[in-house]
mmCIF file of C-alpha atoms in Angstrom:
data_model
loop_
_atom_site.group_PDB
_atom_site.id
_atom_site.type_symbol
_atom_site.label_atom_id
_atom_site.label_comp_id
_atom_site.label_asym_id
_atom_site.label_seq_id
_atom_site.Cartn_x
_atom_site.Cartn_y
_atom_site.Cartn_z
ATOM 1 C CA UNK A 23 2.544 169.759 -39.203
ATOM 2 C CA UNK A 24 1.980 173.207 -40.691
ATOM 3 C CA UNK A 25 5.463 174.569 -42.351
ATOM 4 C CA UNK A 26 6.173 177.518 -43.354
ATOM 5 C CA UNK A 27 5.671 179.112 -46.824
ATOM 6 C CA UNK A 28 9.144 177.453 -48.871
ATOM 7 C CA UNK A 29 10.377 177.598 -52.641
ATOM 8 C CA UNK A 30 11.285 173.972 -54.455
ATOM 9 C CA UNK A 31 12.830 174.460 -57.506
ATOM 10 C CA UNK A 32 10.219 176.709 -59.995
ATOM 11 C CA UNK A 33 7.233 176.082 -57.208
ATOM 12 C CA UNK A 34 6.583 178.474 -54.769
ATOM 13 C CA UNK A 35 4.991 176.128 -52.037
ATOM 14 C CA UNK A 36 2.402 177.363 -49.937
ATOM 15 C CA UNK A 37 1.595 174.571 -46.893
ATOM 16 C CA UNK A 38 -1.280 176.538 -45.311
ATOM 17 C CA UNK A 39 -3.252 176.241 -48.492
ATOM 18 C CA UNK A 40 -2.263 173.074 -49.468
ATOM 19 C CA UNK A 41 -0.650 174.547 -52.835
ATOM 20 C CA UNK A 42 1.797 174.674 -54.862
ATOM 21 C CA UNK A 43 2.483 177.273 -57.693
ATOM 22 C CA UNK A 44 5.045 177.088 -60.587
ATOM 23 C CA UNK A 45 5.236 177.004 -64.447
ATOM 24 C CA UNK A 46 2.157 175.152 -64.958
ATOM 25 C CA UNK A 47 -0.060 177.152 -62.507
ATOM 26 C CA UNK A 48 -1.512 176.242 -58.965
ATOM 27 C CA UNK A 49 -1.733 173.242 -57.622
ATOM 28 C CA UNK A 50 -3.959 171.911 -54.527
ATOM 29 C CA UNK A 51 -2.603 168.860 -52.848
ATOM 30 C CA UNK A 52 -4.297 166.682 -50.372
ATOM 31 C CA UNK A 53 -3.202 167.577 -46.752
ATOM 32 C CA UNK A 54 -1.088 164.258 -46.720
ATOM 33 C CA UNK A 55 0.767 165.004 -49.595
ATOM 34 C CA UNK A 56 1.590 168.110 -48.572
ATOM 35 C CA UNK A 57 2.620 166.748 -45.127
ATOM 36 C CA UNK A 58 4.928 164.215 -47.065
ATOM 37 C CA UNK A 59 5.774 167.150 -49.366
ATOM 38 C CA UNK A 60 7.061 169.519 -46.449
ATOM 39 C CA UNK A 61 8.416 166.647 -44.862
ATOM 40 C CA UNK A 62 11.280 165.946 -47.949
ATOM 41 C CA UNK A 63 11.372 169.066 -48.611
ATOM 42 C CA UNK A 64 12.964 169.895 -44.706
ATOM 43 C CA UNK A 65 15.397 167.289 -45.423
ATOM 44 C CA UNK A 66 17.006 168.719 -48.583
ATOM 45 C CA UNK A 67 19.836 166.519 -49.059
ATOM 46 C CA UNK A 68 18.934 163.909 -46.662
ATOM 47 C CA UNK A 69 17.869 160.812 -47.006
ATOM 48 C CA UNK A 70 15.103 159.866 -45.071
ATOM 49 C CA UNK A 71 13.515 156.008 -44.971
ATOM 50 C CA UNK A 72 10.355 154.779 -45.636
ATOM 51 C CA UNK A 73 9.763 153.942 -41.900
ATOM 52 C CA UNK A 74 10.727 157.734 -41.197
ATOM 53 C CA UNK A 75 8.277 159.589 -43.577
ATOM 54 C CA UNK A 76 5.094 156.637 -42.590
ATOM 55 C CA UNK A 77 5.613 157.309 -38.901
ATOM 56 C CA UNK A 78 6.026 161.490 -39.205
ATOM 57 C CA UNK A 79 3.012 161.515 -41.819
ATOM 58 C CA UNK A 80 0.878 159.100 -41.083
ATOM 59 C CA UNK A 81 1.773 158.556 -37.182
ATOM 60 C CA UNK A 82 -0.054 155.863 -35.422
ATOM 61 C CA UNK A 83 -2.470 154.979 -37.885
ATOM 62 C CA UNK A 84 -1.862 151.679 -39.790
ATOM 63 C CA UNK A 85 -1.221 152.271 -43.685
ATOM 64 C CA UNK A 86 0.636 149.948 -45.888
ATOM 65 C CA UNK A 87 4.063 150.497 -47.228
ATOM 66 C CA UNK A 88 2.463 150.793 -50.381
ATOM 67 C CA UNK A 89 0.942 154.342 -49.335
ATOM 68 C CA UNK A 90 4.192 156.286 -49.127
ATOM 69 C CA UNK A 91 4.832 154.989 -52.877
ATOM 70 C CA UNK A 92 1.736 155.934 -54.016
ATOM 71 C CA UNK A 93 2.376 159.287 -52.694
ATOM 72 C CA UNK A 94 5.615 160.282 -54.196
ATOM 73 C CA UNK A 95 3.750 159.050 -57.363
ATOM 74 C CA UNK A 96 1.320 161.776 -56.794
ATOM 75 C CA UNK A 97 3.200 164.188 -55.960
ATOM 76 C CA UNK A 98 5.364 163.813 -59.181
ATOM 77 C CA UNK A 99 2.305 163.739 -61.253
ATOM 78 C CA UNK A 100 1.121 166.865 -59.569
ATOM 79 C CA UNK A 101 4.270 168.603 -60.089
ATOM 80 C CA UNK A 102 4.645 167.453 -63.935
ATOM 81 C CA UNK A 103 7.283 165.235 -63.014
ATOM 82 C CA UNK A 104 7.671 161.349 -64.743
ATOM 83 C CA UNK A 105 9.626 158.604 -62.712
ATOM 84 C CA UNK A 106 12.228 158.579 -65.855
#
């Protein structure tokens, strides 16, 4: 699911590469995160559930709830970001 080039916040997100560039330079993601990251990121303002975001990124194949978490966990740490 290839987006298009998109801005979050101070990041300048570039899906094609699988990065992400803001205040504390570039950032490669795995292609799942950036699948999950594209995928929030085209719902600004949404809500989407966890059943949503396992089927669109990981489709058919079998992963445990516990993936999606560990995910967003990622992607925060990537971005600079702390849970608090």
């Amino acid at each position: 699911m290839p987006a298009g080039d998109f801005q979050l916040g101070e990041w300048a997100v570039e899906p094609r590469l699988n990065r992400a560039c803001g205040p504390r330079g570039h950032v490669h993601l795995r292609p799942k995160l950036m699948d999950l990251l594209a995928a929030i990121a085209e719902r600004a303002g949404d809500v989407a559930t966890k059943e949503e975001l396992l089927a669109e990124i990981w489709g058919t194949e079998y992963v445990a709830d516990s993936a999606l978490s560990a995910a967003v966990t990622e992607l925060r740490h990537a971005r600079g970001d702390v849970a608090r």
